[in-house]
Amino acid sequence: MEEKKLDFKSIIGFVLISGVLMWMMYSNAPTKEEQEAKAKQEQVEKEKEEVATKTTTVEPSTTAPVVVNDSIQQAQLKGQLGSFSYSAALPSANGGVTELKSDLLTLKIANKGGYIVNATVNGFDQFEKGSNKTIDLIKENNSHLNLTINTTDNRTLNTKDLFFEPTLTKEGENQVLTMRLKASETQFLEYRYVLKPNDYMMDFAIRSQGLNSVVNASKPADLEWQLKTYRNEKSISYENRYTEMVFEYENGKDDYLSAAKDDDDIVEDVTYVAFKQHLFTSILLTDTPFKTATLKSENLVHDEEIDTLFTKNYVANFPLEFKNGELNYNMNMYYGPSKYDILNSYERNLDEIMPLGWGIFGWINRYVFIPAFGVISGFLPYGLAIVFFTILVRLVMSPVTYKSYVSQAKMKVLRPEIAELNEKYKDNAMKKQQETMKLYSKAGVNPMAGCLPALMQMPVFYALFQFFPSMFDLRQQGFLWADDLSSFDAVYQLPFTIPFYGDHVSLFPILASVAIFFYMKMTTGDQQMSAPTQEGMPDMGKIMKVMLYISPIMMLFFFNNYASGLSLYYFISNLITIGIMLVIKNYIVKEDKIHAKIQENKTKEKKESKFQKKMREMMEQAEAQKAKQNKK
């Protein structure tokens, strides 16, 4: 192929074309005045963008409203009045937020959706004290509040996708933020937030004005509140165990969804819903009960080594009824500690959010343990307060311990005679039972007396089991080697994980297990374990021997991830009980005196009670019937 060469005519053509292009660029260049005007325009646009996106931190006026973003009114599209349809390309659609802050709470409310996008509980650290990680109940899109509205032109609007106009004012010491979703200046949907100083409870209202012709009031607006709860404590398994949705319905009844698995429910006349996170909680309350509520709780912890960020996903849906074509709901929001004193102070049944136990167990916690511990912890550090509290509880229960030990001592004294009866009537179980009951009656011994004191202690035992996990005051309070009495007291981190035990070694559960072993050793004893077994009955001696070793091991595994304050209580409690029993055994109750008293009782004529008489007659009839059958 012939090679093309650059000739003289081509060079002249390139030069002419270049000259024409340079002349066109020069003639179209902006003048100095035009350049200055353009720079001004760019500066104005930049300032508008900064105003729309920045967080409001100015002190609000006490007399006139402060419009945080003037440009938001430009977002309404002419010709779409009443549709709430905003252009995402306009200056208002850039995700601006308004901040409300008090000593207790820091809240950020977004223009888009008009709901809280950040809720920080001030003054507390995440995981451990001094971590400098704040307690953020809401952050990074883990929550939303959405109102679904049906329009007269058969469309469905979701407020979380639309942009509100914020106005921040002050009423006395209260900060008031009004978020309006406008169809016009006189037609709007409004969210109103009122943050008060030194209060975790905030006023919240949803109302509308002039929307009769815009919304389809025959269908309720659907309010959806959702929260994906962040983990805030050291042990995700322990925290998740007490993370649950609690609600009040039908004039004061309360209930909850399962904390262990996915759960849901539909309830009527709901007055509050609490998204509880063990030691912190988020609550939505209403003055006008929600006609119905659809509640869902999803457990997000399936593998504790992998699922370490979130605990639960909560969703609550409430239909909001229109009255005369408008919405008007006065509500409250609470973001703060799950602390009994604070929740109870609102006098709205919020103390039911605390897992204090049902019936008598909750009563003991509310009216005995919480006030008593509050007084003690008022002048002692929390670790010493638990020790002092434990001593007080054991001293109050010492008469029960005394009764139990005396009953055991009486049974021990009678054991040789019972063994003789067992041998004498080994071929006649009915007669053996009759003679044994006669012996008990003559000696003035109740074989059930040892069980009754133990049953009396059960309500106290269970109440305390619920008390310590509910005590917010123990959070990140140290004692000895434990740096957080509301969590486990790890003294050694294992390089592996033991099923049902964990990846660490907690010391207080070990000490409590050792104390339980010696306590059970004292209360059972070799003689009691080797007691003769009734025919047809299980060998209680062997069962108790097995329980002597199983109970401490169960304690060791079960409490390794529990609050160290609870393990500390059981350790001190068993030490004190062992001490009390040693005093009773060595200085108060003497077996020779008990034996003498029993022998004295045998010589006395004792009137048979109606119950004893009835039992004796029933046994005699049964024996006679058996003898009659044997003759046949």
Short mmCIF file of N, CA and C in Angstrom, two decimals, residues 116-178:
data_model
loop_
_atom_site.label_atom_id
_atom_site.label_comp_id
_atom_site.label_asym_id
_atom_site.label_seq_id
_atom_site.Cartn_x
_atom_site.Cartn_y
_atom_site.Cartn_z
N ILE A 116 -36.79 10.09 64.46
CA ILE A 116 -35.50 10.09 65.15
C ILE A 116 -34.55 9.13 64.45
N VAL A 117 -33.40 9.64 64.03
CA VAL A 117 -32.40 8.80 63.37
C VAL A 117 -31.19 8.56 64.27
N ASN A 118 -31.13 9.26 65.40
CA ASN A 118 -30.06 9.02 66.37
C ASN A 118 -30.57 9.35 67.76
N ALA A 119 -30.46 8.38 68.68
CA ALA A 119 -30.85 8.58 70.07
C ALA A 119 -29.73 8.08 70.96
N THR A 120 -29.04 9.00 71.62
CA THR A 120 -27.91 8.67 72.49
C THR A 120 -28.29 8.93 73.94
N VAL A 121 -28.10 7.93 74.78
CA VAL A 121 -28.32 8.09 76.22
C VAL A 121 -27.01 8.58 76.82
N ASN A 122 -26.99 9.83 77.22
CA ASN A 122 -25.74 10.46 77.68
C ASN A 122 -25.29 9.91 79.03
N GLY A 123 -23.97 9.88 79.21
CA GLY A 123 -23.39 9.53 80.50
C GLY A 123 -23.12 8.05 80.73
N PHE A 124 -23.31 7.22 79.69
CA PHE A 124 -23.09 5.79 79.84
C PHE A 124 -22.18 5.29 78.73
N ASP A 125 -21.38 4.27 79.06
CA ASP A 125 -20.44 3.68 78.10
C ASP A 125 -20.94 2.32 77.64
N GLN A 126 -20.68 2.02 76.39
CA GLN A 126 -21.03 0.71 75.84
C GLN A 126 -20.01 -0.33 76.26
N PHE A 127 -20.47 -1.53 76.57
CA PHE A 127 -19.65 -2.70 76.90
C PHE A 127 -18.96 -2.59 78.26
N GLU A 128 -18.08 -1.62 78.43
CA GLU A 128 -17.35 -1.50 79.70
C GLU A 128 -17.05 -0.05 80.01
N LYS A 129 -16.85 0.23 81.28
CA LYS A 129 -16.61 1.60 81.73
C LYS A 129 -15.31 2.13 81.15
N GLY A 130 -15.37 3.34 80.61
CA GLY A 130 -14.18 3.95 80.04
C GLY A 130 -13.91 3.56 78.60
N SER A 131 -14.86 2.89 77.95
CA SER A 131 -14.66 2.47 76.56
C SER A 131 -14.79 3.63 75.58
N ASN A 132 -15.38 4.75 76.07
CA ASN A 132 -15.62 5.93 75.22
C ASN A 132 -16.52 5.61 74.03
N LYS A 133 -17.32 4.55 74.16
CA LYS A 133 -18.32 4.21 73.16
C LYS A 133 -19.68 4.52 73.75
N THR A 134 -20.40 5.41 73.10
CA THR A 134 -21.67 5.87 73.66
C THR A 134 -22.76 4.82 73.51
N ILE A 135 -23.80 4.96 74.34
CA ILE A 135 -24.98 4.11 74.22
C ILE A 135 -25.93 4.76 73.21
N ASP A 136 -25.90 4.26 71.99
CA ASP A 136 -26.78 4.76 70.93
C ASP A 136 -27.89 3.74 70.71
N LEU A 137 -29.08 4.05 71.21
CA LEU A 137 -30.20 3.15 70.98
C LEU A 137 -30.64 3.20 69.53
N ILE A 138 -30.45 4.35 68.91
CA ILE A 138 -30.76 4.50 67.49
C ILE A 138 -29.57 5.13 66.78
N LYS A 139 -29.13 4.51 65.71
CA LYS A 139 -28.07 5.06 64.86
C LYS A 139 -27.98 4.23 63.59
N GLU A 140 -27.42 4.84 62.57
CA GLU A 140 -27.09 4.15 61.32
C GLU A 140 -28.26 3.33 60.77
N ASN A 141 -29.43 3.98 60.71
CA ASN A 141 -30.61 3.40 60.06
C ASN A 141 -31.10 2.09 60.69
N ASN A 142 -30.92 1.94 62.01
CA ASN A 142 -31.44 0.73 62.67
C ASN A 142 -32.89 0.89 63.13
N SER A 143 -33.48 2.06 62.85
CA SER A 143 -34.84 2.31 63.31
C SER A 143 -35.56 3.25 62.34
N HIS A 144 -36.89 3.10 62.30
CA HIS A 144 -37.69 4.07 61.56
C HIS A 144 -39.08 4.17 62.18
N LEU A 145 -39.72 5.30 61.90
CA LEU A 145 -41.11 5.54 62.28
C LEU A 145 -41.82 5.98 61.00
N ASN A 146 -42.75 5.19 60.53
CA ASN A 146 -43.38 5.46 59.24
C ASN A 146 -44.89 5.47 59.38
N LEU A 147 -45.51 6.45 58.73
CA LEU A 147 -46.96 6.55 58.70
C LEU A 147 -47.42 6.33 57.27
N THR A 148 -48.20 5.29 57.05
CA THR A 148 -48.73 4.99 55.73
C THR A 148 -50.12 5.60 55.60
N ILE A 149 -50.27 6.46 54.58
CA ILE A 149 -51.52 7.20 54.39
C ILE A 149 -52.11 6.87 53.03
N ASN A 150 -53.39 6.63 52.99
CA ASN A 150 -54.11 6.41 51.73
C ASN A 150 -54.75 7.73 51.29
N THR A 151 -54.52 8.12 50.04
CA THR A 151 -55.03 9.39 49.53
C THR A 151 -56.36 9.20 48.83
N THR A 152 -57.02 10.32 48.56
CA THR A 152 -58.32 10.27 47.89
C THR A 152 -58.19 9.86 46.42
N ASP A 153 -56.98 9.99 45.87
CA ASP A 153 -56.78 9.56 44.48
C ASP A 153 -56.16 8.15 44.41
N ASN A 154 -56.45 7.35 45.46
CA ASN A 154 -56.08 5.92 45.49
C ASN A 154 -54.57 5.68 45.43
N ARG A 155 -53.80 6.54 46.07
CA ARG A 155 -52.36 6.30 46.18
C ARG A 155 -52.01 6.05 47.64
N THR A 156 -50.88 5.40 47.85
CA THR A 156 -50.39 5.11 49.20
C THR A 156 -49.07 5.87 49.41
N LEU A 157 -49.03 6.69 50.45
CA LEU A 157 -47.84 7.48 50.76
C LEU A 157 -47.19 6.96 52.03
N ASN A 158 -45.87 6.89 52.02
CA ASN A 158 -45.08 6.52 53.20
C ASN A 158 -44.27 7.72 53.64
N THR A 159 -44.53 8.18 54.85
CA THR A 159 -43.88 9.41 55.31
C THR A 159 -42.36 9.27 55.45
N LYS A 160 -41.87 8.06 55.62
CA LYS A 160 -40.42 7.89 55.77
C LYS A 160 -39.66 8.26 54.49
N ASP A 161 -40.38 8.34 53.37
CA ASP A 161 -39.76 8.68 52.09
C ASP A 161 -39.96 10.15 51.72
N LEU A 162 -40.69 10.89 52.55
CA LEU A 162 -41.02 12.28 52.24
C LEU A 162 -40.28 13.23 53.17
N PHE A 163 -40.25 14.51 52.77
CA PHE A 163 -39.43 15.49 53.49
C PHE A 163 -40.30 16.47 54.27
N PHE A 164 -39.95 16.62 55.55
CA PHE A 164 -40.67 17.48 56.48
C PHE A 164 -39.93 18.81 56.63
N GLU A 165 -40.69 19.81 57.03
CA GLU A 165 -40.12 21.13 57.32
C GLU A 165 -39.96 21.28 58.83
N PRO A 166 -38.72 21.40 59.33
CA PRO A 166 -38.50 21.51 60.78
C PRO A 166 -38.57 22.95 61.29
N THR A 167 -39.19 23.13 62.44
CA THR A 167 -39.23 24.42 63.13
C THR A 167 -38.90 24.17 64.60
N LEU A 168 -37.84 24.79 65.08
CA LEU A 168 -37.37 24.57 66.45
C LEU A 168 -37.64 25.80 67.29
N THR A 169 -38.33 25.62 68.41
CA THR A 169 -38.65 26.73 69.33
C THR A 169 -38.38 26.30 70.76
N LYS A 170 -38.59 27.23 71.68
CA LYS A 170 -38.46 26.92 73.10
C LYS A 170 -39.71 27.35 73.84
N GLU A 171 -40.18 26.47 74.72
CA GLU A 171 -41.29 26.79 75.61
C GLU A 171 -40.79 26.62 77.03
N GLY A 172 -40.42 27.74 77.65
CA GLY A 172 -39.77 27.66 78.95
C GLY A 172 -38.42 26.99 78.80
N GLU A 173 -38.19 25.90 79.55
CA GLU A 173 -36.95 25.16 79.43
C GLU A 173 -37.05 23.99 78.44
N ASN A 174 -38.24 23.79 77.88
CA ASN A 174 -38.46 22.68 76.95
C ASN A 174 -38.07 23.07 75.53
N GLN A 175 -37.44 22.12 74.82
CA GLN A 175 -37.14 22.30 73.41
C GLN A 175 -38.26 21.65 72.60
N VAL A 176 -38.83 22.42 71.66
CA VAL A 176 -39.97 21.95 70.89
C VAL A 176 -39.59 21.94 69.41
N LEU A 177 -39.69 20.77 68.81
CA LEU A 177 -39.41 20.63 67.39
C LEU A 177 -40.69 20.20 66.68
N THR A 178 -41.11 21.03 65.74
CA THR A 178 -42.28 20.72 64.94
C THR A 178 -41.83 20.34 63.54
#
